[in-house]
């Protein structure tokens, strides 16, 4: 194979992908069988199989037990708006994760104390093994799962205060900024790093994705006078949502 030449399975996958995108193979259409791909493109069974695997990994097709492989419905991406924290009137966890005044949604959560892993300890500026409150969220919009979030807060900051449990007490269900303000911790900065990776099996099962689908991961940390007081990983299905940032000009 000369430099720049694609392997045969990628060329076949590319042609089938174009047909899907162009509508020649519309949603719910059965993908040509392995034998037909082999015959049409003059390739081996191995190449035909690998081409189908590529399309599955990209989420363009799905296998149906005993029926074959079909073109998936392609969702129209929606925006998850993020613009830092805006606590006016109190930011609920849903509004905090999607900073859009028009956004409406629900969330489920569970909290437990745990020992900070090395990675989380580094993000929070504490020692590995220090106690943190770990809260896991599932966010829904119109009943559809749209985001997962795992949050960690140092017990050294919130322990023995009314806001130790994010979803309980007088400020249960409010955002980090307002909860911290109630214990005289003033959040004055937030950072976010966005990356992408294949979704974990349990994440995709909850979010309704297909194995191999890519998720966006927003790694967010709130600071008070330079001290990290909360850090979180927000997981968003990349095939259904786009992360949209609206940043003020100072």
PDB file of C-alpha atoms in Angstrom:
ATOM      1  CA  UNK A   1       0.000   0.000   0.000  1.00  0.00           C
ATOM      2  CA  UNK A   2       1.510   3.345  -1.038  1.00  0.00           C
ATOM      3  CA  UNK A   3       1.642   6.369   1.251  1.00  0.00           C
ATOM      4  CA  UNK A   4      -1.790   8.026   1.597  1.00  0.00           C
ATOM      5  CA  UNK A   5      -3.717   5.050   0.225  1.00  0.00           C
ATOM      6  CA  UNK A   6      -6.526   3.853   2.456  1.00  0.00           C
ATOM      7  CA  UNK A   7      -6.959   0.209   3.419  1.00  0.00           C
ATOM      8  CA  UNK A   8      -9.722  -1.524   1.464  1.00  0.00           C
ATOM      9  CA  UNK A   9     -12.073  -1.790   4.457  1.00  0.00           C
ATOM     10  CA  UNK A  10     -11.903   1.988   5.030  1.00  0.00           C
ATOM     11  CA  UNK A  11     -12.639   2.688   1.357  1.00  0.00           C
ATOM     12  CA  UNK A  12     -15.704   0.426   1.536  1.00  0.00           C
ATOM     13  CA  UNK A  13     -16.806   1.970   4.828  1.00  0.00           C
ATOM     14  CA  UNK A  14     -16.322   5.444   3.354  1.00  0.00           C
ATOM     15  CA  UNK A  15     -18.533   4.700   0.347  1.00  0.00           C
ATOM     16  CA  UNK A  16     -21.274   3.192   2.529  1.00  0.00           C
ATOM     17  CA  UNK A  17     -21.003   6.132   4.915  1.00  0.00           C
ATOM     18  CA  UNK A  18     -21.498   8.560   2.019  1.00  0.00           C
ATOM     19  CA  UNK A  19     -24.617   6.681   0.937  1.00  0.00           C
ATOM     20  CA  UNK A  20     -25.997   6.896   4.476  1.00  0.00           C
ATOM     21  CA  UNK A  21     -25.228  10.614   4.820  1.00  0.00           C
ATOM     22  CA  UNK A  22     -26.599  11.403   1.340  1.00  0.00           C
ATOM     23  CA  UNK A  23     -29.823   9.521   2.046  1.00  0.00           C
ATOM     24  CA  UNK A  24     -29.289   6.720  -0.460  1.00  0.00           C
ATOM     25  CA  UNK A  25     -29.466   4.412   2.546  1.00  0.00           C
ATOM     26  CA  UNK A  26     -32.092   6.130   4.722  1.00  0.00           C
ATOM     27  CA  UNK A  27     -32.725   5.333   8.411  1.00  0.00           C
ATOM     28  CA  UNK A  28     -34.115   1.845   9.137  1.00  0.00           C
ATOM     29  CA  UNK A  29     -32.850   0.549   5.757  1.00  0.00           C
ATOM     30  CA  UNK A  30     -31.064  -2.762   5.960  1.00  0.00           C
ATOM     31  CA  UNK A  31     -27.367  -2.479   5.195  1.00  0.00           C
ATOM     32  CA  UNK A  32     -26.211  -4.619   2.257  1.00  0.00           C
ATOM     33  CA  UNK A  33     -25.278  -8.094   3.453  1.00  0.00           C
ATOM     34  CA  UNK A  34     -21.676  -9.152   3.832  1.00  0.00           C
ATOM     35  CA  UNK A  35     -21.977 -11.280   0.691  1.00  0.00           C
ATOM     36  CA  UNK A  36     -23.383  -8.353  -1.283  1.00  0.00           C
ATOM     37  CA  UNK A  37     -20.646  -5.995  -0.072  1.00  0.00           C
ATOM     38  CA  UNK A  38     -18.057  -8.570  -1.055  1.00  0.00           C
ATOM     39  CA  UNK A  39     -19.570  -8.923  -4.526  1.00  0.00           C
ATOM     40  CA  UNK A  40     -20.258  -5.224  -5.150  1.00  0.00           C
ATOM     41  CA  UNK A  41     -16.845  -3.973  -4.066  1.00  0.00           C
ATOM     42  CA  UNK A  42     -14.781  -6.999  -5.066  1.00  0.00           C
ATOM     43  CA  UNK A  43     -13.352  -7.499  -1.601  1.00  0.00           C
ATOM     44  CA  UNK A  44     -12.910 -10.414   0.762  1.00  0.00           C
ATOM     45  CA  UNK A  45     -15.261 -11.428   3.564  1.00  0.00           C
ATOM     46  CA  UNK A  46     -12.761 -10.057   6.056  1.00  0.00           C
ATOM     47  CA  UNK A  47     -12.758  -6.625   4.401  1.00  0.00           C
ATOM     48  CA  UNK A  48     -16.563  -6.580   4.208  1.00  0.00           C
ATOM     49  CA  UNK A  49     -16.832  -7.489   7.876  1.00  0.00           C
ATOM     50  CA  UNK A  50     -14.304  -4.865   8.949  1.00  0.00           C
ATOM     51  CA  UNK A  51     -16.153  -2.177   6.943  1.00  0.00           C
ATOM     52  CA  UNK A  52     -19.399  -3.019   8.744  1.00  0.00           C
ATOM     53  CA  UNK A  53     -17.559  -2.860  12.084  1.00  0.00           C
ATOM     54  CA  UNK A  54     -16.350   0.654  11.257  1.00  0.00           C
ATOM     55  CA  UNK A  55     -19.893   1.852  10.574  1.00  0.00           C
ATOM     56  CA  UNK A  56     -21.110   0.252  13.804  1.00  0.00           C
ATOM     57  CA  UNK A  57     -18.329   1.907  15.813  1.00  0.00           C
ATOM     58  CA  UNK A  58     -19.310   5.258  14.298  1.00  0.00           C
ATOM     59  CA  UNK A  59     -22.905   4.702  15.379  1.00  0.00           C
ATOM     60  CA  UNK A  60     -24.240   4.880  11.816  1.00  0.00           C
ATOM     61  CA  UNK A  61     -25.683   1.350  11.840  1.00  0.00           C
ATOM     62  CA  UNK A  62     -26.913  -1.101  14.455  1.00  0.00           C
ATOM     63  CA  UNK A  63     -27.276  -4.850  14.541  1.00  0.00           C
ATOM     64  CA  UNK A  64     -30.659  -6.425  15.203  1.00  0.00           C
ATOM     65  CA  UNK A  65     -30.570  -9.961  16.504  1.00  0.00           C
ATOM     66  CA  UNK A  66     -31.609 -12.457  13.831  1.00  0.00           C
ATOM     67  CA  UNK A  67     -32.481  -9.696  11.379  1.00  0.00           C
ATOM     68  CA  UNK A  68     -29.330  -8.021  10.129  1.00  0.00           C
ATOM     69  CA  UNK A  69     -27.686  -4.612  10.283  1.00  0.00           C
ATOM     70  CA  UNK A  70     -29.737  -1.454   9.804  1.00  0.00           C
ATOM     71  CA  UNK A  71     -29.060   2.256   9.330  1.00  0.00           C
ATOM     72  CA  UNK A  72     -29.692   4.137  12.564  1.00  0.00           C
ATOM     73  CA  UNK A  73     -31.868   7.215  12.910  1.00  0.00           C
ATOM     74  CA  UNK A  74     -29.495  10.176  13.030  1.00  0.00           C
ATOM     75  CA  UNK A  75     -30.409  12.565  15.838  1.00  0.00           C
ATOM     76  CA  UNK A  76     -30.283  16.305  15.247  1.00  0.00           C
ATOM     77  CA  UNK A  77     -27.671  17.600  17.725  1.00  0.00           C
ATOM     78  CA  UNK A  78     -28.979  19.949  20.413  1.00  0.00           C
ATOM     79  CA  UNK A  79     -26.957  22.449  22.396  1.00  0.00           C
ATOM     80  CA  UNK A  80     -25.896  22.172  25.991  1.00  0.00           C
ATOM     81  CA  UNK A  81     -25.252  25.819  26.856  1.00  0.00           C
ATOM     82  CA  UNK A  82     -22.464  26.567  29.319  1.00  0.00           C
ATOM     83  CA  UNK A  83     -21.476  30.013  30.543  1.00  0.00           C
ATOM     84  CA  UNK A  84     -19.859  29.574  33.916  1.00  0.00           C
ATOM     85  CA  UNK A  85     -21.915  30.285  37.015  1.00  0.00           C
ATOM     86  CA  UNK A  86     -24.739  32.791  37.199  1.00  0.00           C
ATOM     87  CA  UNK A  87     -26.259  32.442  40.665  1.00  0.00           C
ATOM     88  CA  UNK A  88     -28.933  35.139  40.374  1.00  0.00           C
ATOM     89  CA  UNK A  89     -32.072  33.692  41.895  1.00  0.00           C
ATOM     90  CA  UNK A  90     -30.285  30.449  42.752  1.00  0.00           C
ATOM     91  CA  UNK A  91     -28.858  28.016  40.228  1.00  0.00           C
ATOM     92  CA  UNK A  92     -30.289  24.499  40.447  1.00  0.00           C
ATOM     93  CA  UNK A  93     -27.997  21.642  39.431  1.00  0.00           C
ATOM     94  CA  UNK A  94     -29.755  21.399  36.059  1.00  0.00           C
ATOM     95  CA  UNK A  95     -29.345  25.118  35.410  1.00  0.00           C
ATOM     96  CA  UNK A  96     -25.766  24.936  36.593  1.00  0.00           C
ATOM     97  CA  UNK A  97     -24.963  22.201  34.081  1.00  0.00           C
ATOM     98  CA  UNK A  98     -26.933  23.895  31.305  1.00  0.00           C
ATOM     99  CA  UNK A  99     -26.689  27.631  31.872  1.00  0.00           C
ATOM    100  CA  UNK A 100     -29.676  28.600  29.771  1.00  0.00           C
ATOM    101  CA  UNK A 101     -32.593  30.525  31.258  1.00  0.00           C
ATOM    102  CA  UNK A 102     -34.977  28.616  28.991  1.00  0.00           C
ATOM    103  CA  UNK A 103     -33.631  25.202  29.965  1.00  0.00           C
ATOM    104  CA  UNK A 104     -36.010  22.998  31.910  1.00  0.00           C
ATOM    105  CA  UNK A 105     -35.169  19.587  33.198  1.00  0.00           C
ATOM    106  CA  UNK A 106     -35.093  17.179  36.077  1.00  0.00           C
ATOM    107  CA  UNK A 107     -32.364  15.291  37.855  1.00  0.00           C
ATOM    108  CA  UNK A 108     -31.807  12.284  40.052  1.00  0.00           C
ATOM    109  CA  UNK A 109     -28.915  12.054  42.485  1.00  0.00           C
ATOM    110  CA  UNK A 110     -27.242  10.022  45.207  1.00  0.00           C
ATOM    111  CA  UNK A 111     -24.456  11.054  47.588  1.00  0.00           C
ATOM    112  CA  UNK A 112     -21.946   9.181  49.706  1.00  0.00           C
ATOM    113  CA  UNK A 113     -18.724   9.898  51.537  1.00  0.00           C
ATOM    114  CA  UNK A 114     -15.677   8.252  50.028  1.00  0.00           C
ATOM    115  CA  UNK A 115     -11.892   8.509  49.968  1.00  0.00           C
ATOM    116  CA  UNK A 116     -10.417  10.764  47.292  1.00  0.00           C
ATOM    117  CA  UNK A 117      -8.515   8.938  44.570  1.00  0.00           C
ATOM    118  CA  UNK A 118      -5.157  10.280  43.499  1.00  0.00           C
ATOM    119  CA  UNK A 119      -6.635  12.041  40.460  1.00  0.00           C
ATOM    120  CA  UNK A 120      -9.481  13.657  42.396  1.00  0.00           C
ATOM    121  CA  UNK A 121      -7.167  14.629  45.250  1.00  0.00           C
ATOM    122  CA  UNK A 122      -4.907  16.421  42.760  1.00  0.00           C
ATOM    123  CA  UNK A 123      -7.858  18.314  41.292  1.00  0.00           C
ATOM    124  CA  UNK A 124      -9.071  19.371  44.756  1.00  0.00           C
ATOM    125  CA  UNK A 125      -5.656  20.151  46.199  1.00  0.00           C
ATOM    126  CA  UNK A 126      -6.025  17.591  48.986  1.00  0.00           C
ATOM    127  CA  UNK A 127      -4.255  14.361  49.917  1.00  0.00           C
ATOM    128  CA  UNK A 128      -5.192  10.992  48.393  1.00  0.00           C
ATOM    129  CA  UNK A 129      -7.489   9.231  50.823  1.00  0.00           C
ATOM    130  CA  UNK A 130      -8.943  12.444  52.289  1.00  0.00           C
ATOM    131  CA  UNK A 131     -12.699  12.264  52.667  1.00  0.00           C
ATOM    132  CA  UNK A 132     -14.901  13.765  49.956  1.00  0.00           C
ATOM    133  CA  UNK A 133     -18.631  13.870  49.323  1.00  0.00           C
ATOM    134  CA  UNK A 134     -19.254  12.162  45.993  1.00  0.00           C
ATOM    135  CA  UNK A 135     -22.594  12.947  44.345  1.00  0.00           C
ATOM    136  CA  UNK A 136     -23.745  11.275  41.135  1.00  0.00           C
ATOM    137  CA  UNK A 137     -26.391  12.916  38.959  1.00  0.00           C
ATOM    138  CA  UNK A 138     -28.512  11.854  36.009  1.00  0.00           C
ATOM    139  CA  UNK A 139     -30.043  14.819  34.173  1.00  0.00           C
ATOM    140  CA  UNK A 140     -33.099  14.502  31.955  1.00  0.00           C
ATOM    141  CA  UNK A 141     -34.747  16.855  29.480  1.00  0.00           C
ATOM    142  CA  UNK A 142     -38.389  16.051  28.647  1.00  0.00           C
ATOM    143  CA  UNK A 143     -37.779  12.674  30.258  1.00  0.00           C
ATOM    144  CA  UNK A 144     -34.802  11.838  27.997  1.00  0.00           C
ATOM    145  CA  UNK A 145     -31.429  11.171  29.681  1.00  0.00           C
ATOM    146  CA  UNK A 146     -29.038  13.850  28.475  1.00  0.00           C
ATOM    147  CA  UNK A 147     -26.160  14.168  30.945  1.00  0.00           C
ATOM    148  CA  UNK A 148     -24.346  12.390  33.736  1.00  0.00           C
ATOM    149  CA  UNK A 149     -22.329  14.230  36.351  1.00  0.00           C
ATOM    150  CA  UNK A 150     -20.130  13.049  39.196  1.00  0.00           C
ATOM    151  CA  UNK A 151     -19.203  15.730  41.716  1.00  0.00           C
ATOM    152  CA  UNK A 152     -16.638  15.671  44.528  1.00  0.00           C
ATOM    153  CA  UNK A 153     -16.481  18.161  47.425  1.00  0.00           C
ATOM    154  CA  UNK A 154     -13.878  18.070  50.235  1.00  0.00           C
ATOM    155  CA  UNK A 155     -15.408  17.159  53.586  1.00  0.00           C
ATOM    156  CA  UNK A 156     -12.830  19.581  55.055  1.00  0.00           C
ATOM    157  CA  UNK A 157     -14.874  22.376  53.421  1.00  0.00           C
ATOM    158  CA  UNK A 158     -18.478  21.233  53.874  1.00  0.00           C
ATOM    159  CA  UNK A 159     -18.277  18.718  56.728  1.00  0.00           C
ATOM    160  CA  UNK A 160     -20.624  19.355  59.670  1.00  0.00           C
ATOM    161  CA  UNK A 161     -22.374  22.175  57.804  1.00  0.00           C
ATOM    162  CA  UNK A 162     -25.977  22.372  56.514  1.00  0.00           C
ATOM    163  CA  UNK A 163     -24.707  21.959  52.923  1.00  0.00           C
ATOM    164  CA  UNK A 164     -22.621  18.803  53.391  1.00  0.00           C
ATOM    165  CA  UNK A 165     -25.208  16.805  51.408  1.00  0.00           C
ATOM    166  CA  UNK A 166     -25.780  18.685  48.110  1.00  0.00           C
ATOM    167  CA  UNK A 167     -29.370  17.488  47.684  1.00  0.00           C
ATOM    168  CA  UNK A 168     -30.544  17.673  51.302  1.00  0.00           C
ATOM    169  CA  UNK A 169     -31.009  20.350  53.951  1.00  0.00           C
ATOM    170  CA  UNK A 170     -32.200  23.956  53.586  1.00  0.00           C
ATOM    171  CA  UNK A 171     -30.264  24.509  50.344  1.00  0.00           C
ATOM    172  CA  UNK A 172     -30.699  21.019  48.904  1.00  0.00           C
ATOM    173  CA  UNK A 173     -31.025  21.126  45.144  1.00  0.00           C
ATOM    174  CA  UNK A 174     -29.275  24.471  44.706  1.00  0.00           C
ATOM    175  CA  UNK A 175     -26.018  24.975  42.827  1.00  0.00           C
ATOM    176  CA  UNK A 176     -22.497  24.955  44.193  1.00  0.00           C
ATOM    177  CA  UNK A 177     -22.133  28.749  44.248  1.00  0.00           C
ATOM    178  CA  UNK A 178     -25.163  29.405  46.431  1.00  0.00           C
ATOM    179  CA  UNK A 179     -24.497  26.449  48.736  1.00  0.00           C
ATOM    180  CA  UNK A 180     -20.913  27.537  49.344  1.00  0.00           C
ATOM    181  CA  UNK A 181     -22.008  31.137  49.958  1.00  0.00           C
ATOM    182  CA  UNK A 182     -24.246  29.859  52.778  1.00  0.00           C
ATOM    183  CA  UNK A 183     -21.117  28.716  54.659  1.00  0.00           C
ATOM    184  CA  UNK A 184     -19.193  31.903  53.832  1.00  0.00           C
ATOM    185  CA  UNK A 185     -17.161  30.339  51.032  1.00  0.00           C
ATOM    186  CA  UNK A 186     -17.241  32.755  48.086  1.00  0.00           C
ATOM    187  CA  UNK A 187     -16.805  31.042  44.714  1.00  0.00           C
ATOM    188  CA  UNK A 188     -15.018  33.456  42.420  1.00  0.00           C
ATOM    189  CA  UNK A 189     -13.746  31.331  39.545  1.00  0.00           C
ATOM    190  CA  UNK A 190     -14.623  28.216  37.569  1.00  0.00           C
ATOM    191  CA  UNK A 191     -12.576  26.329  34.999  1.00  0.00           C
ATOM    192  CA  UNK A 192     -13.714  23.755  32.447  1.00  0.00           C
ATOM    193  CA  UNK A 193     -11.698  21.396  30.263  1.00  0.00           C
ATOM    194  CA  UNK A 194     -13.507  19.540  27.473  1.00  0.00           C
ATOM    195  CA  UNK A 195     -12.337  16.231  26.080  1.00  0.00           C
ATOM    196  CA  UNK A 196     -13.772  13.195  24.297  1.00  0.00           C
ATOM    197  CA  UNK A 197     -13.471   9.439  24.803  1.00  0.00           C
ATOM    198  CA  UNK A 198     -15.443   6.253  24.118  1.00  0.00           C
ATOM    199  CA  UNK A 199     -18.335   6.004  26.549  1.00  0.00           C
ATOM    200  CA  UNK A 200     -18.100   3.439  29.328  1.00  0.00           C
ATOM    201  CA  UNK A 201     -20.609   0.593  29.084  1.00  0.00           C
ATOM    202  CA  UNK A 202     -22.542   1.750  32.148  1.00  0.00           C
ATOM    203  CA  UNK A 203     -22.628   5.356  30.897  1.00  0.00           C
ATOM    204  CA  UNK A 204     -24.007   4.398  27.501  1.00  0.00           C
ATOM    205  CA  UNK A 205     -26.550   2.046  29.078  1.00  0.00           C
ATOM    206  CA  UNK A 206     -27.912   4.939  31.159  1.00  0.00           C
ATOM    207  CA  UNK A 207     -27.728   7.539  28.386  1.00  0.00           C
ATOM    208  CA  UNK A 208     -29.173   5.292  25.691  1.00  0.00           C
ATOM    209  CA  UNK A 209     -26.065   5.088  23.534  1.00  0.00           C
ATOM    210  CA  UNK A 210     -24.539   2.316  21.462  1.00  0.00           C
ATOM    211  CA  UNK A 211     -21.313   0.559  22.556  1.00  0.00           C
ATOM    212  CA  UNK A 212     -18.370   2.419  21.069  1.00  0.00           C
ATOM    213  CA  UNK A 213     -20.151   5.775  20.961  1.00  0.00           C
ATOM    214  CA  UNK A 214     -18.092   8.804  21.899  1.00  0.00           C
ATOM    215  CA  UNK A 215     -18.986  11.008  24.853  1.00  0.00           C
ATOM    216  CA  UNK A 216     -17.878  14.535  25.666  1.00  0.00           C
ATOM    217  CA  UNK A 217     -16.424  14.936  29.152  1.00  0.00           C
ATOM    218  CA  UNK A 218     -16.424  18.378  30.767  1.00  0.00           C
ATOM    219  CA  UNK A 219     -14.015  18.474  33.712  1.00  0.00           C
ATOM    220  CA  UNK A 220     -15.168  21.386  35.851  1.00  0.00           C
ATOM    221  CA  UNK A 221     -13.690  22.859  39.035  1.00  0.00           C
ATOM    222  CA  UNK A 222     -15.027  25.684  41.224  1.00  0.00           C
ATOM    223  CA  UNK A 223     -12.548  27.822  43.184  1.00  0.00           C
ATOM    224  CA  UNK A 224     -12.801  30.150  46.159  1.00  0.00           C
ATOM    225  CA  UNK A 225      -9.763  32.468  46.441  1.00  0.00           C
ATOM    226  CA  UNK A 226      -7.705  29.913  44.522  1.00  0.00           C
ATOM    227  CA  UNK A 227      -8.813  26.927  46.611  1.00  0.00           C
ATOM    228  CA  UNK A 228     -10.747  24.191  44.767  1.00  0.00           C
ATOM    229  CA  UNK A 229     -14.040  23.589  46.576  1.00  0.00           C
ATOM    230  CA  UNK A 230     -15.774  21.291  44.069  1.00  0.00           C
ATOM    231  CA  UNK A 231     -14.776  19.361  40.980  1.00  0.00           C
ATOM    232  CA  UNK A 232     -16.959  17.338  38.640  1.00  0.00           C
ATOM    233  CA  UNK A 233     -16.966  15.262  35.476  1.00  0.00           C
ATOM    234  CA  UNK A 234     -19.958  15.979  33.229  1.00  0.00           C
ATOM    235  CA  UNK A 235     -20.588  13.308  30.574  1.00  0.00           C
ATOM    236  CA  UNK A 236     -22.625  14.195  27.462  1.00  0.00           C
ATOM    237  CA  UNK A 237     -23.484  11.964  24.442  1.00  0.00           C
ATOM    238  CA  UNK A 238     -21.525  13.441  21.535  1.00  0.00           C
ATOM    239  CA  UNK A 239     -23.942  12.175  18.876  1.00  0.00           C
ATOM    240  CA  UNK A 240     -26.938  13.996  20.380  1.00  0.00           C
ATOM    241  CA  UNK A 241     -25.519  17.155  21.917  1.00  0.00           C
ATOM    242  CA  UNK A 242     -23.020  19.927  21.280  1.00  0.00           C
ATOM    243  CA  UNK A 243     -21.422  21.938  24.052  1.00  0.00           C
ATOM    244  CA  UNK A 244     -22.007  25.647  23.425  1.00  0.00           C
ATOM    245  CA  UNK A 245     -20.065  28.272  25.404  1.00  0.00           C
ATOM    246  CA  UNK A 246     -21.262  31.840  25.926  1.00  0.00           C
ATOM    247  CA  UNK A 247     -18.464  33.789  27.570  1.00  0.00           C
ATOM    248  CA  UNK A 248     -18.681  37.439  28.629  1.00  0.00           C
ATOM    249  CA  UNK A 249     -16.217  39.940  27.178  1.00  0.00           C
ATOM    250  CA  UNK A 250     -14.467  41.867  29.910  1.00  0.00           C
TER     251      UNK A 250
END
